[in-house]
């Protein structure tokens, strides 16, 4: 089987779990005495917002459980790992529905943003809350009797809060309708990226898998496998977002599947922050005059300035340094970790699989 076929098969297996979970949520909703029109509405909310993305975050939970256990999962193990994966996708859906309203975005995943659908509008606020709470209903139903149940709850709560902190800094640093590049910096970008993206996209799926596999917290931060995982996954998430920012500028629509809009949307992107750090006073004046303008000519001037400053070469240097740094962190995990009979321990392969997926990616 080709690599592409294996990937498609893995995705299809994961996708097949979603209708089971959706029907379970709808059955509970109906059992609460909710009327038929509300049931139809909730069905539309779930179907429109949860499946259909890349599903990388959700699939990462399953992949990590398989790597940690070192074998094919039983049906029950697969279902539980996939359920936690879909909980991450529900969290993503909650963030996207609300984020699109805050940004007044037009499209998402190739279709109109949910709040823009006929009759939805501000009801999308409550719908986003329902997507979030579906996570806790599913976890309670399927993990209530597990010793790590509270760990799952605390993890979701902690990561959600951190993501919302990142969203706040992003919104007040780079509002779409007010450009003030003095608020931008590479340090601010790093903070936004770590809190808004890295925690929930990279650390959350792996930590969920670790709890499911029975990995215990260490007695001190220096010996805690969760702290070790975080110390590798947060820089990985930061590297991923910098890549995303660079591809928004340098990637073609055919390559990345969308038209880059970071410049006209006044995004606090790695590219503009790198340009700001390198710019001469004359170049800074060009940035101030043209960044974040809803104007194709202004966008073209910024892109030309990025080329003049050498953003492509600076990105290549960043990527190589990030790869070396993350590989160095991964190598702090013993190549052959010792484990007692039946014990699951952290392995390099978990992090190497993430790094291999994103190193030098083109989309």
Coordinates of C-alpha atoms in Angstrom, one line a residue, residues 20-336:
X20 CA -21.1 7.5 16.3
X21 CA -20.2 10.4 18.6
X22 CA -22.5 12.9 16.9
X23 CA -25.5 10.4 17.2
X24 CA -24.6 9.9 20.9
X25 CA -24.7 13.6 21.5
X26 CA -28.0 14.0 19.7
X27 CA -29.5 11.1 21.6
X28 CA -28.6 12.8 24.9
X29 CA -29.9 16.1 23.6
X30 CA -33.3 14.4 22.7
X31 CA -33.4 12.6 26.1
X32 CA -33.2 16.1 27.7
X33 CA -36.6 16.8 26.1
X34 CA -35.3 19.1 23.4
X35 CA -37.7 19.8 20.5
X36 CA -37.2 18.5 17.0
X37 CA -36.2 21.9 15.5
X38 CA -33.5 22.3 18.2
X39 CA -32.3 18.8 17.4
X40 CA -32.0 19.6 13.7
X41 CA -30.2 22.8 14.6
X42 CA -27.7 21.0 16.8
X43 CA -27.1 18.4 14.1
X44 CA -26.3 21.2 11.6
X45 CA -23.9 22.8 14.1
X46 CA -22.0 19.5 14.6
X47 CA -22.0 18.5 11.0
X48 CA -21.0 21.9 9.6
X49 CA -18.2 22.8 12.0
X50 CA -16.5 19.6 13.3
X51 CA -15.5 17.3 10.5
X52 CA -14.0 18.5 7.2
X53 CA -10.7 20.0 8.3
X54 CA -7.3 18.5 8.0
X55 CA -8.0 16.5 11.3
X56 CA -4.2 16.6 12.1
X57 CA -4.8 17.3 15.8
X58 CA -7.3 14.6 16.3
X59 CA -5.3 12.0 14.3
X60 CA -2.3 12.9 16.4
X61 CA -4.0 11.5 19.5
X62 CA -4.5 8.1 17.8
X63 CA -1.0 8.1 16.3
X64 CA 0.6 8.9 19.6
X65 CA -1.3 6.1 21.5
X66 CA -0.2 3.6 18.8
X67 CA 3.5 4.7 19.1
X68 CA 3.4 4.6 22.9
X69 CA 1.8 1.2 23.1
X70 CA 4.0 -0.1 20.3
X71 CA 1.3 -2.3 18.8
X72 CA -2.0 -2.3 16.9
X73 CA -4.8 -1.0 19.2
X74 CA -7.8 -3.1 20.2
X75 CA -11.2 -1.9 19.0
X76 CA -11.9 -0.4 22.4
X77 CA -8.5 1.3 22.6
X78 CA -8.9 2.7 19.1
X79 CA -12.4 4.0 19.8
X80 CA -11.3 5.8 23.0
X81 CA -8.2 7.3 21.4
X82 CA -10.3 8.5 18.4
X83 CA -12.9 9.9 20.8
X84 CA -10.3 12.0 22.5
X85 CA -9.0 13.0 19.1
X86 CA -12.6 14.1 18.2
X87 CA -12.7 16.1 21.4
X88 CA -9.7 18.0 20.2
X89 CA -11.5 18.6 16.9
X90 CA -14.6 19.8 18.9
X91 CA -12.3 22.3 20.7
X92 CA -10.9 23.4 17.4
X93 CA -14.4 23.9 16.1
X94 CA -15.4 25.9 19.2
X95 CA -12.3 28.2 18.6
X96 CA -13.0 28.6 14.8
X97 CA -16.7 29.4 15.0
X98 CA -16.0 32.1 17.6
X99 CA -12.7 33.3 16.0
X100 CA -14.5 33.8 12.6
X101 CA -17.0 36.1 14.3
X102 CA -14.3 38.1 16.0
X103 CA -12.4 38.5 12.8
X104 CA -15.5 38.9 10.6
X105 CA -14.1 36.2 8.3
X106 CA -15.9 35.3 5.1
X107 CA -14.9 31.7 4.4
X108 CA -13.6 28.7 6.3
X109 CA -12.5 25.4 4.8
X110 CA -13.9 26.4 1.4
X111 CA -17.4 27.2 2.6
X112 CA -19.1 30.3 4.2
X113 CA -18.2 30.8 7.9
X114 CA -20.9 29.3 10.0
X115 CA -22.2 32.6 11.5
X116 CA -22.8 33.9 7.9
X117 CA -25.3 31.1 7.1
X118 CA -28.9 32.2 6.7
X119 CA -30.6 32.5 10.1
X120 CA -27.5 31.6 12.2
X121 CA -25.8 35.0 12.8
X122 CA -25.2 35.6 16.5
X123 CA -26.8 32.2 17.5
X124 CA -23.3 31.0 16.5
X125 CA -22.1 32.3 19.9
X126 CA -24.2 29.8 21.7
X127 CA -23.5 27.1 19.2
X128 CA -19.8 27.5 19.8
X129 CA -20.4 27.0 23.6
X130 CA -22.3 23.8 22.7
X131 CA -19.4 22.5 20.7
X132 CA -17.1 23.1 23.7
X133 CA -19.4 21.5 26.2
X134 CA -19.9 18.4 24.0
X135 CA -16.2 17.6 24.9
X136 CA -17.1 17.3 28.6
X137 CA -20.2 15.2 28.0
X138 CA -18.3 12.7 25.9
X139 CA -15.4 12.5 28.3
X140 CA -17.8 12.0 31.3
X141 CA -19.7 9.3 29.4
X142 CA -16.6 7.3 28.4
X143 CA -13.9 8.0 30.9
X144 CA -15.7 8.7 34.2
X145 CA -14.5 5.4 35.7
X146 CA -10.9 5.9 34.6
X147 CA -8.2 6.9 37.1
X148 CA -7.1 9.7 34.8
X149 CA -10.6 11.2 34.3
X150 CA -9.8 14.3 36.3
X151 CA -6.5 14.7 34.4
X152 CA -8.4 14.8 31.1
X153 CA -10.8 17.5 32.4
X154 CA -8.0 19.6 33.9
X155 CA -5.9 19.3 30.7
X156 CA -8.8 20.5 28.5
X157 CA -9.6 23.4 30.9
X158 CA -6.0 24.5 31.2
X159 CA -5.3 24.4 27.4
X160 CA -8.5 26.1 26.6
X161 CA -7.7 29.0 29.0
X162 CA -4.2 29.3 27.6
X163 CA -5.5 29.4 24.0
X164 CA -8.0 32.2 25.0
X165 CA -5.1 34.2 26.5
X166 CA -3.2 33.9 23.2
X167 CA -6.3 35.0 21.3
X168 CA -6.7 38.1 23.5
X169 CA -3.1 39.2 22.9
X170 CA -3.5 38.6 19.2
X171 CA -6.8 40.6 19.0
X172 CA -5.5 43.6 20.9
X173 CA -2.0 43.6 19.2
X174 CA -3.3 43.3 15.6
X175 CA -6.9 44.5 15.2
X176 CA -7.8 44.3 11.5
X177 CA -9.0 47.9 11.3
X178 CA -6.2 49.7 13.2
X179 CA -2.6 49.2 12.2
X180 CA 0.1 50.0 14.8
X181 CA 3.3 48.2 14.0
X182 CA 4.9 49.6 17.2
X183 CA 2.9 46.9 19.1
X184 CA 4.6 44.2 17.0
X185 CA 7.8 42.3 17.8
X186 CA 9.3 38.8 17.4
X187 CA 8.9 38.4 21.2
X188 CA 5.1 39.3 21.0
X189 CA 4.7 37.0 18.0
X190 CA 6.3 34.1 19.9
X191 CA 4.0 34.7 22.9
X192 CA 0.9 34.7 20.7
X193 CA 1.9 31.6 18.8
X194 CA 2.8 29.6 21.9
X195 CA -0.5 30.4 23.7
X196 CA -2.9 30.6 20.7
X197 CA -1.6 27.6 18.7
X198 CA 1.2 25.5 20.2
X199 CA -0.6 24.3 23.4
X200 CA -3.8 23.0 21.8
X201 CA -2.4 21.9 18.5
X202 CA 0.7 20.1 19.7
X203 CA 0.9 19.5 23.5
X204 CA -2.8 18.7 24.0
X205 CA -3.1 15.7 21.6
X206 CA 0.1 14.1 23.0
X207 CA -0.7 14.7 26.7
X208 CA -4.2 13.1 26.1
X209 CA -2.5 10.1 24.6
X210 CA 0.0 9.9 27.5
X211 CA -2.8 9.9 30.1
X212 CA -4.7 7.2 28.2
X213 CA -1.6 5.1 28.1
X214 CA -1.1 5.4 31.9
X215 CA 2.0 7.6 31.9
X216 CA 2.4 9.1 35.4
X217 CA 3.6 12.5 36.4
X218 CA 7.1 12.6 37.8
X219 CA 7.8 13.7 41.4
X220 CA 9.5 16.9 40.2
X221 CA 9.3 19.1 37.1
X222 CA 12.8 17.9 36.0
X223 CA 11.6 14.2 36.1
X224 CA 8.0 14.8 34.8
X225 CA 7.4 13.2 31.4
X226 CA 4.6 15.8 30.8
X227 CA 7.0 18.7 31.3
X228 CA 9.5 17.0 29.0
X229 CA 6.8 16.6 26.3
X230 CA 5.8 20.2 26.7
X231 CA 9.4 21.4 26.4
X232 CA 9.7 19.7 23.0
X233 CA 6.1 20.3 21.7
X234 CA 5.8 24.0 22.4
X235 CA 8.9 24.8 20.3
X236 CA 7.6 22.4 17.6
X237 CA 4.3 24.3 17.6
X238 CA 6.1 27.6 17.4
X239 CA 8.2 26.3 14.4
X240 CA 5.0 25.1 12.7
X241 CA 3.3 28.5 13.0
X242 CA 6.4 30.4 11.7
X243 CA 6.3 28.0 8.7
X244 CA 2.6 28.8 8.2
X245 CA 3.3 32.5 8.3
X246 CA 6.1 32.1 5.8
X247 CA 4.0 30.0 3.4
X248 CA 1.2 32.7 3.6
X249 CA 3.7 35.0 2.0
X250 CA 5.8 32.7 -0.1
X251 CA 3.5 29.8 -1.0
X252 CA 1.3 29.8 -4.2
X253 CA -2.5 29.3 -3.9
X254 CA -2.0 26.0 -5.8
X255 CA 0.6 24.9 -3.2
X256 CA -1.1 26.0 0.1
X257 CA -4.7 25.7 -1.0
X258 CA -5.6 29.3 -0.2
X259 CA -4.6 32.9 -1.0
X260 CA -2.3 34.4 1.6
X261 CA -4.0 37.3 3.4
X262 CA -1.7 38.0 6.4
X263 CA -0.4 41.3 4.9
X264 CA -3.8 42.9 4.1
X265 CA -5.3 41.5 7.4
X266 CA -2.7 43.2 9.5
X267 CA -1.6 39.8 11.0
X268 CA 1.2 39.8 13.6
X269 CA 3.1 37.4 11.4
X270 CA 6.6 36.2 11.6
X271 CA 7.4 37.8 8.3
X272 CA 6.4 41.3 9.2
X273 CA 8.1 41.0 12.6
X274 CA 11.3 39.7 10.9
X275 CA 11.1 42.6 8.5
X276 CA 10.6 45.1 11.3
X277 CA 13.7 43.8 13.1
X278 CA 15.9 44.2 10.0
X279 CA 14.4 47.3 8.4
X280 CA 16.3 50.6 7.8
X281 CA 14.3 53.8 8.7
X282 CA 13.3 54.1 5.0
X283 CA 12.1 50.5 4.9
X284 CA 10.2 51.0 8.1
X285 CA 8.4 53.9 6.6
X286 CA 7.3 51.6 3.7
X287 CA 6.0 49.1 6.2
X288 CA 4.1 51.7 8.2
X289 CA 2.5 53.2 5.1
X290 CA 1.5 49.9 3.4
X291 CA 1.0 47.0 6.0
X292 CA -2.6 46.0 6.8
X293 CA -4.1 48.1 4.0
X294 CA -7.0 46.6 1.9
X295 CA -5.2 47.4 -1.2
X296 CA -3.4 45.1 -3.7
X297 CA -0.8 47.7 -4.6
X298 CA 0.1 48.2 -0.9
X299 CA 0.3 44.4 -0.4
X300 CA 2.7 44.1 -3.5
X301 CA 4.9 46.8 -2.0
X302 CA 5.2 44.9 1.3
X303 CA 6.0 41.6 -0.6
X304 CA 8.7 43.5 -2.6
X305 CA 10.1 44.8 0.6
X306 CA 10.2 41.3 2.1
X307 CA 12.3 40.2 -0.9
X308 CA 14.6 43.2 -0.5
X309 CA 15.1 42.5 3.2
X310 CA 15.8 38.8 2.4
X311 CA 12.9 37.2 4.3
X312 CA 13.3 34.0 2.3
X313 CA 16.9 33.5 3.4
X314 CA 16.2 34.5 7.0
X315 CA 13.4 31.9 7.0
X316 CA 15.8 29.2 5.7
X317 CA 18.2 30.1 8.5
X318 CA 15.4 30.0 11.1
X319 CA 14.1 26.6 9.8
X320 CA 17.5 24.9 10.0
X321 CA 18.2 26.4 13.5
X322 CA 14.7 25.3 14.7
X323 CA 15.1 21.8 13.4
X324 CA 18.5 21.4 15.1
X325 CA 17.2 22.8 18.4
X326 CA 14.1 20.5 18.4
X327 CA 16.2 17.4 17.4
X328 CA 18.5 18.3 20.3
X329 CA 15.5 18.4 22.7
X330 CA 14.2 15.0 21.3
X331 CA 17.6 13.4 21.8
X332 CA 17.4 14.2 25.6
X333 CA 15.0 11.2 25.6
X334 CA 16.9 7.9 25.9
X335 CA 17.0 6.1 22.6
X336 CA 16.1 2.8 24.4

